[in-house]
C-alpha atoms as a printed R data frame, in Angstrom:
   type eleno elety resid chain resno      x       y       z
1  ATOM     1    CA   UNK     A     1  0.000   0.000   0.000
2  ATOM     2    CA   UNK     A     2  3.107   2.332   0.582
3  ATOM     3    CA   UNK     A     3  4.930   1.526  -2.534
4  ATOM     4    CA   UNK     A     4  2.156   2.089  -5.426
5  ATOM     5    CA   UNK     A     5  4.663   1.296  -7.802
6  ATOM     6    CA   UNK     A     6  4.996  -2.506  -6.067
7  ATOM     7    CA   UNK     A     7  3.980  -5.316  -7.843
8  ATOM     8    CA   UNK     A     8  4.333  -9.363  -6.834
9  ATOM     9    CA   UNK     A     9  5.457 -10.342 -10.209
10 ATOM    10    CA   UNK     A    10  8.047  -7.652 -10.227
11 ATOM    11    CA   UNK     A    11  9.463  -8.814  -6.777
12 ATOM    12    CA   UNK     A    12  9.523 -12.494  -7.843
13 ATOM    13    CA   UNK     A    13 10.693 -11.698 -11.437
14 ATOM    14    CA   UNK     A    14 14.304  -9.761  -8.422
15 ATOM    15    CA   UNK     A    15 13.960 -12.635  -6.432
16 ATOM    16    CA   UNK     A    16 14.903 -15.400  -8.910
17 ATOM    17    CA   UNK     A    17 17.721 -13.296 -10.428
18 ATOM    18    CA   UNK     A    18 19.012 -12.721  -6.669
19 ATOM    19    CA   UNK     A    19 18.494 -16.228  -6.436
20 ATOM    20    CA   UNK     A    20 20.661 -16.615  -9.635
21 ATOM    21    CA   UNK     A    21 23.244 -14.192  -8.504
22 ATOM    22    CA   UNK     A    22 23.437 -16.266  -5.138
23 ATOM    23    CA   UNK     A    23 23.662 -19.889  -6.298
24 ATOM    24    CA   UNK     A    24 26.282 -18.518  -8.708
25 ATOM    25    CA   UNK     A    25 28.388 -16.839  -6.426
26 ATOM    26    CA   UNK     A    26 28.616 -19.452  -3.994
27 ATOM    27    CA   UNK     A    27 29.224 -22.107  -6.703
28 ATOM    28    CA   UNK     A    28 31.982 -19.614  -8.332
29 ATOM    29    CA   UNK     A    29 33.518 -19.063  -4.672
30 ATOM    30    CA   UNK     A    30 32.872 -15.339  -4.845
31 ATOM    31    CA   UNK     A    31 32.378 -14.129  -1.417
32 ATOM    32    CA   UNK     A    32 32.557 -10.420  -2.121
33 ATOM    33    CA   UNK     A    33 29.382 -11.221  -4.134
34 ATOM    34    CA   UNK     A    34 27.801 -12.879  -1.850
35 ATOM    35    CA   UNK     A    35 28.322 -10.328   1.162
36 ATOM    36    CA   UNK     A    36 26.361  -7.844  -1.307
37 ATOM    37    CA   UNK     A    37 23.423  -9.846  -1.759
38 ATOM    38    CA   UNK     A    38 23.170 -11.452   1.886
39 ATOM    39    CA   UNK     A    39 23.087 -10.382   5.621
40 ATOM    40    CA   UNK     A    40 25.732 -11.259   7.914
41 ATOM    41    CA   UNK     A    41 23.618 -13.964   9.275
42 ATOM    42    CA   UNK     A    42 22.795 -15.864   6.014
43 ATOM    43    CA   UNK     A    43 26.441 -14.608   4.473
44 ATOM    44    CA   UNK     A    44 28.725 -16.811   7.244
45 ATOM    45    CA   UNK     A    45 27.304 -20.204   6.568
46 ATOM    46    CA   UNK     A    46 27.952 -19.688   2.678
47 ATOM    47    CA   UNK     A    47 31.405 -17.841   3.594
48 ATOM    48    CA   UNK     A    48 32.575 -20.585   5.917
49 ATOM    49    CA   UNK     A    49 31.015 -23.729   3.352
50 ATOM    50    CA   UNK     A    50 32.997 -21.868   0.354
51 ATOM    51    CA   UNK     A    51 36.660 -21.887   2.719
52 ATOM    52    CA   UNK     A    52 36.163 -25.841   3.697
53 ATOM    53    CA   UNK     A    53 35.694 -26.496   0.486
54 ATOM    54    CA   UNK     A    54 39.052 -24.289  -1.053
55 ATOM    55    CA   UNK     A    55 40.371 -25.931   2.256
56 ATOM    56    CA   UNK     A    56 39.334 -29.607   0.626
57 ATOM    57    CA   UNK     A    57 40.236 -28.685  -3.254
58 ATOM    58    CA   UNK     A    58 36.807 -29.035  -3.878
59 ATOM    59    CA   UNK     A    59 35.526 -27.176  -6.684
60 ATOM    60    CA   UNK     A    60 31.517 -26.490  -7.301
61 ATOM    61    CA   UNK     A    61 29.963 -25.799 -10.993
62 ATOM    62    CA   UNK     A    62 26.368 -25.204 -10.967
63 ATOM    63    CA   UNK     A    63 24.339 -24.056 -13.947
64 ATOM    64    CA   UNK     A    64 20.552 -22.614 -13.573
65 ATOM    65    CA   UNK     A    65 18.983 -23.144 -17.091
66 ATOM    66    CA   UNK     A    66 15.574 -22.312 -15.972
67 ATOM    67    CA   UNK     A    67 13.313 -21.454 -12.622
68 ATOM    68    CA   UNK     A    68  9.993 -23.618 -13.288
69 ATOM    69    CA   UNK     A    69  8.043 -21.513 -10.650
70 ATOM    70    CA   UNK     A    70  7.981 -18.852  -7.840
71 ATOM    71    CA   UNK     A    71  4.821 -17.912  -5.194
């Protein structure tokens, strides 16, 4: 009601590509990334899982060739 220019579809069409941008990052290692598009809460978990796996010479690939459905 604040925000007349809201609309759901527009704020699932940012959530998917921040859901993009996320799995991405974390897959790619890119922490800097990630600190952008998470809080510090959510941002440590994905910042401590990406240094066990450098830690393991683990590597992560991860491609996102479509998003079926959002609600």
């Amino acid at each position: 009601r604040i925000d007349r220019s809201f609309t759901p579809a527009h704020f699932l069409r940012g959530a998917q590509d921040a859901f993009v941008m996320i799995v991405e990052a974390f897959s790619a290692g890119d922490k800097e990334t990630l600190r952008g598009l998470l809080d510090p809460v959510t941002f440590t978990p994905f910042a401590r899982a990406i240094e066990n796996r450098e830690r393991e010479g683990q590597k992560a690939h991860v491609e996102i060739h479509a998003i079926r459905r959002a609600e």
